PDB file of C-alpha atoms and ligand atoms in Angstrom:
ATOM      1  CA  UNK A1336      -2.489 -34.635  27.724  1.00  0.00           C
ATOM      2  CA  UNK A1337       0.930 -35.424  26.354  1.00  0.00           C
ATOM      3  CA  UNK A1338       1.530 -35.674  22.632  1.00  0.00           C
ATOM      4  CA  UNK A1339       4.477 -37.835  21.576  1.00  0.00           C
ATOM      5  CA  UNK A1340       5.692 -37.451  17.992  1.00  0.00           C
ATOM      6  CA  UNK A1341       8.040 -39.994  16.425  1.00  0.00           C
ATOM      7  CA  UNK A1342      10.586 -38.460  14.029  1.00  0.00           C
ATOM      8  CA  UNK A1343      12.383 -41.665  12.995  1.00  0.00           C
ATOM      9  CA  UNK A1344      15.108 -43.870  14.530  1.00  0.00           C
ATOM     10  CA  UNK A1345      15.159 -42.905  18.260  1.00  0.00           C
ATOM     11  CA  UNK A1346      13.988 -39.306  17.896  1.00  0.00           C
ATOM     12  CA  UNK A1347      10.841 -38.147  19.708  1.00  0.00           C
ATOM     13  CA  UNK A1348       9.273 -34.759  20.286  1.00  0.00           C
ATOM     14  CA  UNK A1349       7.210 -34.662  23.461  1.00  0.00           C
ATOM     15  CA  UNK A1350       4.713 -31.853  23.859  1.00  0.00           C
ATOM     16  CA  UNK A1351       3.223 -31.300  27.307  1.00  0.00           C
ATOM     17  CA  UNK A1352       1.211 -28.562  28.969  1.00  0.00           C
ATOM     18  CA  UNK A1353       4.357 -26.918  30.354  1.00  0.00           C
ATOM     19  CA  UNK A1354       6.734 -27.313  27.432  1.00  0.00           C
ATOM     20  CA  UNK A1355       8.229 -29.259  24.555  1.00  0.00           C
ATOM     21  CA  UNK A1356      11.323 -31.453  24.524  1.00  0.00           C
ATOM     22  CA  UNK A1357      13.172 -33.262  21.788  1.00  0.00           C
ATOM     23  CA  UNK A1358      14.975 -36.578  22.371  1.00  0.00           C
ATOM     24  CA  UNK A1359      17.932 -37.915  20.308  1.00  0.00           C
ATOM     25  CA  UNK A1360      17.484 -35.639  17.238  1.00  0.00           C
ATOM     26  CA  UNK A1361      19.114 -37.674  14.449  1.00  0.00           C
ATOM     27  CA  UNK A1362      17.523 -35.803  11.530  1.00  0.00           C
ATOM     28  CA  UNK A1363      19.767 -34.455   8.757  1.00  0.00           C
ATOM     29  CA  UNK A1364      21.605 -37.741   8.204  1.00  0.00           C
ATOM     30  CA  UNK A1365      18.501 -39.896   8.581  1.00  0.00           C
ATOM     31  CA  UNK A1366      16.711 -40.211   5.234  1.00  0.00           C
ATOM     32  CA  UNK A1367      13.614 -41.540   7.051  1.00  0.00           C
ATOM     33  CA  UNK A1368      13.222 -38.524   9.363  1.00  0.00           C
ATOM     34  CA  UNK A1369      10.100 -36.450   8.633  1.00  0.00           C
ATOM     35  CA  UNK A1370      11.554 -33.175   9.956  1.00  0.00           C
ATOM     36  CA  UNK A1371      14.775 -31.163   9.702  1.00  0.00           C
ATOM     37  CA  UNK A1372      16.715 -29.400  12.474  1.00  0.00           C
ATOM     38  CA  UNK A1373      15.470 -26.005  11.249  1.00  0.00           C
ATOM     39  CA  UNK A1374      11.849 -27.066  11.758  1.00  0.00           C
ATOM     40  CA  UNK A1375      12.390 -26.632  15.498  1.00  0.00           C
ATOM     41  CA  UNK A1376      12.197 -23.012  16.576  1.00  0.00           C
ATOM     42  CA  UNK A1377      10.951 -23.215  20.136  1.00  0.00           C
ATOM     43  CA  UNK A1378      12.086 -25.982  22.460  1.00  0.00           C
ATOM     44  CA  UNK A1379      12.563 -26.226  26.207  1.00  0.00           C
ATOM     45  CA  UNK A1380      15.278 -28.897  26.084  1.00  0.00           C
ATOM     46  CA  UNK A1381      17.062 -31.437  23.927  1.00  0.00           C
ATOM     47  CA  UNK A1382      17.618 -34.725  25.751  1.00  0.00           C
ATOM     48  CA  UNK A1383      20.483 -36.863  24.448  1.00  0.00           C
ATOM     49  CA  UNK A1384      21.057 -40.469  25.543  1.00  0.00           C
ATOM     50  CA  UNK A1385      24.660 -40.870  24.341  1.00  0.00           C
ATOM     51  CA  UNK A1386      27.338 -39.572  22.021  1.00  0.00           C
ATOM     52  CA  UNK A1387      26.819 -41.755  18.957  1.00  0.00           C
ATOM     53  CA  UNK A1388      25.953 -39.832  15.813  1.00  0.00           C
ATOM     54  CA  UNK A1389      22.527 -41.442  15.410  1.00  0.00           C
ATOM     55  CA  UNK A1390      21.480 -39.990  18.810  1.00  0.00           C
ATOM     56  CA  UNK A1391      23.429 -36.771  19.386  1.00  0.00           C
ATOM     57  CA  UNK A1392      22.616 -36.074  15.746  1.00  0.00           C
ATOM     58  CA  UNK A1393      21.789 -32.390  15.204  1.00  0.00           C
ATOM     59  CA  UNK A1394      21.447 -31.547  18.909  1.00  0.00           C
ATOM     60  CA  UNK A1395      24.291 -29.004  18.976  1.00  0.00           C
ATOM     61  CA  UNK A1396      22.995 -27.104  15.943  1.00  0.00           C
ATOM     62  CA  UNK A1397      19.430 -27.049  17.327  1.00  0.00           C
ATOM     63  CA  UNK A1398      20.645 -25.904  20.765  1.00  0.00           C
ATOM     64  CA  UNK A1399      22.691 -23.067  19.243  1.00  0.00           C
ATOM     65  CA  UNK A1400      19.770 -21.838  17.180  1.00  0.00           C
ATOM     66  CA  UNK A1401      16.932 -22.223  19.706  1.00  0.00           C
ATOM     67  CA  UNK A1402      18.875 -21.638  22.938  1.00  0.00           C
ATOM     68  CA  UNK A1403      17.408 -24.876  24.346  1.00  0.00           C
ATOM     69  CA  UNK A1404      19.876 -26.682  26.619  1.00  0.00           C
ATOM     70  CA  UNK A1405      21.173 -30.151  25.803  1.00  0.00           C
ATOM     71  CA  UNK A1406      20.482 -32.367  28.812  1.00  0.00           C
ATOM     72  CA  UNK A1407      22.683 -35.441  29.179  1.00  0.00           C
ATOM     73  CA  UNK A1408      25.555 -36.918  31.148  1.00  0.00           C
ATOM     74  CA  UNK A1409      28.362 -34.657  32.343  1.00  0.00           C
ATOM     75  CA  UNK A1410      30.930 -36.047  29.897  1.00  0.00           C
ATOM     76  CA  UNK A1411      28.677 -35.789  26.855  1.00  0.00           C
ATOM     77  CA  UNK A1412      27.452 -32.279  27.631  1.00  0.00           C
ATOM     78  CA  UNK A1413      31.076 -31.193  28.242  1.00  0.00           C
ATOM     79  CA  UNK A1414      31.771 -31.847  24.543  1.00  0.00           C
ATOM     80  CA  UNK A1415      28.531 -30.148  23.486  1.00  0.00           C
ATOM     81  CA  UNK A1416      29.308 -27.037  25.520  1.00  0.00           C
ATOM     82  CA  UNK A1417      32.808 -26.835  24.046  1.00  0.00           C
ATOM     83  CA  UNK A1418      31.190 -26.802  20.605  1.00  0.00           C
ATOM     84  CA  UNK A1419      28.912 -23.905  21.519  1.00  0.00           C
ATOM     85  CA  UNK A1420      25.726 -25.552  22.786  1.00  0.00           C
ATOM     86  CA  UNK A1421      23.874 -24.557  25.927  1.00  0.00           C
ATOM     87  CA  UNK A1422      23.851 -27.523  28.305  1.00  0.00           C
ATOM     88  CA  UNK A1423      22.559 -28.914  31.567  1.00  0.00           C
ATOM     89  CA  UNK A1424      24.787 -31.726  32.857  1.00  0.00           C
ATOM     90  CA  UNK A1425      23.318 -34.571  34.894  1.00  0.00           C
ATOM     91  CA  UNK A1426      24.267 -38.156  35.655  1.00  0.00           C
ATOM     92  CA  UNK A1427      22.803 -41.593  36.184  1.00  0.00           C
ATOM     93  CA  UNK A1428      20.442 -41.814  39.140  1.00  0.00           C
ATOM     94  CA  UNK A1429      20.115 -38.055  39.499  1.00  0.00           C
ATOM     95  CA  UNK A1430      16.929 -36.173  38.775  1.00  0.00           C
ATOM     96  CA  UNK A1431      16.187 -32.519  38.248  1.00  0.00           C
ATOM     97  CA  UNK A1432      13.019 -30.492  37.956  1.00  0.00           C
ATOM     98  CA  UNK A1433      12.877 -28.292  34.891  1.00  0.00           C
ATOM     99  CA  UNK A1434      10.102 -25.901  33.817  1.00  0.00           C
ATOM    100  CA  UNK A1435       8.649 -28.559  31.451  1.00  0.00           C
ATOM    101  CA  UNK A1436       8.886 -31.489  33.891  1.00  0.00           C
ATOM    102  CA  UNK A1437      11.354 -33.770  35.669  1.00  0.00           C
ATOM    103  CA  UNK A1438      14.277 -35.620  34.106  1.00  0.00           C
ATOM    104  CA  UNK A1439      16.070 -38.583  35.682  1.00  0.00           C
ATOM    105  CA  UNK A1440      18.850 -40.469  33.933  1.00  0.00           C
ATOM    106  CA  UNK A1441      19.148 -44.247  34.112  1.00  0.00           C
ATOM    107  CA  UNK A1442      21.816 -46.734  33.106  1.00  0.00           C
ATOM    108  CA  UNK A1443      22.006 -48.217  29.612  1.00  0.00           C
ATOM    109  CA  UNK A1444      24.279 -51.052  28.499  1.00  0.00           C
ATOM    110  CA  UNK A1445      25.999 -49.616  25.458  1.00  0.00           C
ATOM    111  CA  UNK A1446      28.907 -47.332  24.456  1.00  0.00           C
ATOM    112  CA  UNK A1447      29.065 -43.563  24.172  1.00  0.00           C
ATOM    113  CA  UNK A1448      32.002 -42.418  22.023  1.00  0.00           C
ATOM    114  CA  UNK A1449      31.855 -38.865  20.683  1.00  0.00           C
ATOM    115  CA  UNK A1450      33.101 -38.102  17.194  1.00  0.00           C
ATOM    116  CA  UNK A1451      34.133 -34.481  17.001  1.00  0.00           C
ATOM    117  CA  UNK A1452      33.878 -32.695  13.652  1.00  0.00           C
ATOM    118  CA  UNK A1453      37.339 -31.154  14.190  1.00  0.00           C
ATOM    119  CA  UNK A1454      39.007 -34.542  14.526  1.00  0.00           C
ATOM    120  CA  UNK A1455      37.092 -36.924  12.274  1.00  0.00           C
ATOM    121  CA  UNK A1456      39.631 -39.706  12.808  1.00  0.00           C
ATOM    122  CA  UNK A1457      39.285 -39.714  16.619  1.00  0.00           C
ATOM    123  CA  UNK A1458      36.601 -40.919  18.950  1.00  0.00           C
ATOM    124  CA  UNK A1459      36.520 -39.016  22.231  1.00  0.00           C
ATOM    125  CA  UNK A1460      35.483 -40.399  25.612  1.00  0.00           C
ATOM    126  CA  UNK A1461      31.909 -39.314  26.377  1.00  0.00           C
ATOM    127  CA  UNK A1462      31.160 -41.175  29.610  1.00  0.00           C
ATOM    128  CA  UNK A1463      28.381 -43.706  30.068  1.00  0.00           C
ATOM    129  CA  UNK A1464      25.394 -43.950  27.799  1.00  0.00           C
ATOM    130  CA  UNK A1465      22.071 -43.477  29.545  1.00  0.00           C
ATOM    131  CA  UNK A1466      18.356 -44.012  29.395  1.00  0.00           C
ATOM    132  CA  UNK A1467      16.005 -41.135  30.128  1.00  0.00           C
ATOM    133  CA  UNK A1468      13.080 -41.030  32.540  1.00  0.00           C
ATOM    134  CA  UNK A1469      10.870 -38.055  31.965  1.00  0.00           C
ATOM    135  CA  UNK A1470       7.908 -36.936  34.027  1.00  0.00           C
ATOM    136  CA  UNK A1471       5.637 -34.484  32.251  1.00  0.00           C
ATOM    137  CA  UNK A1472       2.085 -33.548  33.240  1.00  0.00           C
ATOM    138  CA  UNK A1473       2.262 -36.168  35.996  1.00  0.00           C
ATOM    139  CA  UNK A1474       3.099 -39.072  33.688  1.00  0.00           C
ATOM    140  CA  UNK A1475       6.329 -41.057  33.607  1.00  0.00           C
ATOM    141  CA  UNK A1476       7.906 -41.833  30.241  1.00  0.00           C
ATOM    142  CA  UNK A1477      11.025 -43.951  29.704  1.00  0.00           C
ATOM    143  CA  UNK A1478      13.267 -43.622  26.650  1.00  0.00           C
ATOM    144  CA  UNK A1479      15.736 -46.498  26.960  1.00  0.00           C
ATOM    145  CA  UNK A1480      18.355 -44.972  24.622  1.00  0.00           C
ATOM    146  CA  UNK A1481      20.553 -47.658  23.077  1.00  0.00           C
ATOM    147  CA  UNK A1482      20.788 -50.632  25.407  1.00  0.00           C
ATOM    148  CA  UNK A1483      20.720 -54.358  25.835  1.00  0.00           C
ATOM    149  CA  UNK A1484      18.198 -55.999  28.136  1.00  0.00           C
ATOM    150  CA  UNK A1485      18.982 -55.711  31.863  1.00  0.00           C
ATOM    151  CA  UNK A1486      17.185 -56.995  34.945  1.00  0.00           C
ATOM    152  CA  UNK A1487      17.017 -53.611  36.684  1.00  0.00           C
ATOM    153  CA  UNK A1488      14.411 -52.531  34.160  1.00  0.00           C
ATOM    154  CA  UNK A1489      12.069 -54.115  36.680  1.00  0.00           C
ATOM    155  CA  UNK A1490      13.304 -51.652  39.299  1.00  0.00           C
ATOM    156  CA  UNK A1491      12.841 -48.732  36.894  1.00  0.00           C
ATOM    157  CA  UNK A1492       9.231 -49.769  36.267  1.00  0.00           C
ATOM    158  CA  UNK A1493       8.537 -50.319  39.945  1.00  0.00           C
ATOM    159  CA  UNK A1494       9.910 -46.948  41.045  1.00  0.00           C
ATOM    160  CA  UNK A1495       8.210 -45.042  38.226  1.00  0.00           C
ATOM    161  CA  UNK A1496       4.885 -46.484  36.995  1.00  0.00           C
ATOM    162  CA  UNK A1497       5.296 -45.962  33.267  1.00  0.00           C
ATOM    163  CA  UNK A1498       2.651 -44.524  30.973  1.00  0.00           C
ATOM    164  CA  UNK A1499       4.958 -45.093  28.010  1.00  0.00           C
ATOM    165  CA  UNK A1500       8.235 -46.840  27.206  1.00  0.00           C
ATOM    166  CA  UNK A1501      10.254 -46.203  24.048  1.00  0.00           C
ATOM    167  CA  UNK A1502      12.401 -49.295  23.483  1.00  0.00           C
ATOM    168  CA  UNK A1503      14.931 -50.219  20.790  1.00  0.00           C
ATOM    169  CA  UNK A1504      14.165 -53.405  18.847  1.00  0.00           C
ATOM    170  CA  UNK A1505      16.708 -53.272  16.009  1.00  0.00           C
ATOM    171  CA  UNK A1506      19.111 -55.933  17.341  1.00  0.00           C
ATOM    172  CA  UNK A1507      22.847 -56.069  16.509  1.00  0.00           C
ATOM    173  CA  UNK A1508      23.747 -52.827  18.396  1.00  0.00           C
ATOM    174  CA  UNK A1509      20.834 -52.907  20.860  1.00  0.00           C
ATOM    175  CA  UNK A1510      18.042 -55.214  22.079  1.00  0.00           C
ATOM    176  CA  UNK A1511      16.339 -57.306  19.460  1.00  0.00           C
ATOM    177  CA  UNK A1512      12.564 -57.834  19.352  1.00  0.00           C
ATOM    178  CA  UNK A1513      12.513 -60.859  21.697  1.00  0.00           C
ATOM    179  CA  UNK A1514      14.527 -59.107  24.383  1.00  0.00           C
ATOM    180  CA  UNK A1515      12.377 -55.987  23.954  1.00  0.00           C
ATOM    181  CA  UNK A1516       9.239 -58.050  24.631  1.00  0.00           C
ATOM    182  CA  UNK A1517      10.949 -59.366  27.773  1.00  0.00           C
ATOM    183  CA  UNK A1518      11.913 -55.785  28.705  1.00  0.00           C
ATOM    184  CA  UNK A1519       8.233 -54.827  28.519  1.00  0.00           C
ATOM    185  CA  UNK A1520       7.447 -57.591  31.011  1.00  0.00           C
ATOM    186  CA  UNK A1521       9.983 -56.073  33.417  1.00  0.00           C
ATOM    187  CA  UNK A1522       9.028 -52.425  32.868  1.00  0.00           C
ATOM    188  CA  UNK A1523       5.246 -52.915  32.630  1.00  0.00           C
ATOM    189  CA  UNK A1524       4.453 -49.707  30.733  1.00  0.00           C
ATOM    190  CA  UNK A1525       0.877 -49.062  29.587  1.00  0.00           C
ATOM    191  CA  UNK A1526       2.097 -48.179  26.103  1.00  0.00           C
ATOM    192  CA  UNK A1527       5.220 -48.995  24.143  1.00  0.00           C
ATOM    193  CA  UNK A1528       6.668 -47.410  21.009  1.00  0.00           C
ATOM    194  CA  UNK A1529       9.391 -49.497  19.329  1.00  0.00           C
ATOM    195  CA  UNK A1530      12.387 -47.538  17.995  1.00  0.00           C
ATOM    196  CA  UNK A1531      15.873 -47.964  16.517  1.00  0.00           C
ATOM    197  CA  UNK A1532      14.851 -50.308  13.678  1.00  0.00           C
ATOM    198  CA  UNK A1533      14.565 -50.185   9.859  1.00  0.00           C
ATOM    199  CA  UNK A1534      16.710 -47.040   9.581  1.00  0.00           C
ATOM    200  CA  UNK A1535      19.297 -49.091   7.694  1.00  0.00           C
ATOM    201  CA  UNK A1536      19.697 -52.698   6.563  1.00  0.00           C
ATOM    202  CA  UNK A1537      21.486 -54.131   9.580  1.00  0.00           C
ATOM    203  CA  UNK A1538      18.625 -53.239  11.956  1.00  0.00           C
ATOM    204  CA  UNK A1539      15.661 -54.262   9.807  1.00  0.00           C
ATOM    205  CA  UNK A1540      12.833 -55.863  11.813  1.00  0.00           C
ATOM    206  CA  UNK A1541       9.266 -56.964  11.253  1.00  0.00           C
ATOM    207  CA  UNK A1542       7.538 -54.527  13.583  1.00  0.00           C
ATOM    208  CA  UNK A1543       4.090 -56.122  13.157  1.00  0.00           C
ATOM    209  CA  UNK A1544       5.540 -59.397  14.374  1.00  0.00           C
ATOM    210  CA  UNK A1545       7.009 -57.564  17.368  1.00  0.00           C
ATOM    211  CA  UNK A1546       3.647 -55.979  18.226  1.00  0.00           C
ATOM    212  CA  UNK A1547       1.817 -59.316  18.002  1.00  0.00           C
ATOM    213  CA  UNK A1548       4.461 -61.035  20.192  1.00  0.00           C
ATOM    214  CA  UNK A1549       3.960 -58.207  22.685  1.00  0.00           C
ATOM    215  CA  UNK A1550       0.188 -58.729  22.591  1.00  0.00           C
ATOM    216  CA  UNK A1551       0.630 -62.464  23.276  1.00  0.00           C
ATOM    217  CA  UNK A1552       3.280 -62.256  25.980  1.00  0.00           C
ATOM    218  CA  UNK A1553       2.660 -58.893  27.658  1.00  0.00           C
ATOM    219  CA  UNK A1554      -1.045 -58.152  27.211  1.00  0.00           C
ATOM    220  CA  UNK A1555      -0.980 -55.277  29.733  1.00  0.00           C
ATOM    221  CA  UNK A1556       1.349 -53.313  27.426  1.00  0.00           C
ATOM    222  CA  UNK A1557      -0.014 -52.051  24.123  1.00  0.00           C
ATOM    223  CA  UNK A1558       2.433 -51.589  21.240  1.00  0.00           C
ATOM    224  CA  UNK A1559       2.233 -48.567  18.921  1.00  0.00           C
ATOM    225  CA  UNK A1560       4.502 -48.910  15.871  1.00  0.00           C
ATOM    226  CA  UNK A1561       4.590 -45.278  14.733  1.00  0.00           C
ATOM    227  CA  UNK A1562       5.846 -44.154  11.340  1.00  0.00           C
ATOM    228  CA  UNK A1563       7.995 -41.003  11.234  1.00  0.00           C
ATOM    229  CA  UNK A1564       5.619 -38.036  11.579  1.00  0.00           C
ATOM    230  CA  UNK A1565       2.945 -39.967  13.456  1.00  0.00           C
ATOM    231  CA  UNK A1566       2.076 -39.267  17.071  1.00  0.00           C
ATOM    232  CA  UNK A1567       0.530 -40.871  20.105  1.00  0.00           C
ATOM    233  CA  UNK A1568      -1.514 -39.074  22.768  1.00  0.00           C
ATOM    234  CA  UNK A1569      -1.103 -40.304  26.313  1.00  0.00           C
TER     235      UNK A1569
HETATM  236 NI1  LIG B 724      24.531 -46.020  20.006  1.00  0.00          NI
HETATM  237 MN1  LIG B 725      22.063 -46.040  18.010  1.00  0.00          MN
END
């Protein structure tokens, strides 16, 4: 059994039989997060979709303290390593087997600037943003990162039958609820957790409306709107 905790915004903690990973740990600066970086003492990896502050978040601090590697694209992990984190660099389309499971990075239509604390007025190049496919305990999970809708989501779902998809619904910077419902039709996951909404005013959404649209239009996918701190067993 896999236990998937939602910690607000796009942050998830996934606990499997062979290990625990954290995805996009935006905690200290997120008033809605239910945990703090120091709550994590033992992790097998920190997966980061792109360089924006609401995803990279506290990853470097958590990596330094726990020794867990940050897994992400080559360009993003290059910055993290320079700032003292342990890293494992990958890139889109590549997969790697870790002790906790398998990670494969996918494309995401978004940006990935990196704001370094030493140069607060500069945004550094951090490569392409990505989505994350994760296989743990024989189940495929897909964390879309920040992205707009794209047709190859169908290919992602076909190649990796998905137990769970974590999709942004906040609009403005990422897919809105209608495109996320369409994304579910392409991906065909058994379960879906909406993310990247209601953290601040610009991305406020009616999540109950999203879940009922999903029920009407994609009945094979069940929506689970988790509150920070809640979990789903898959
Ligand atoms: Ni972003
Ligand atoms: Mn974001």
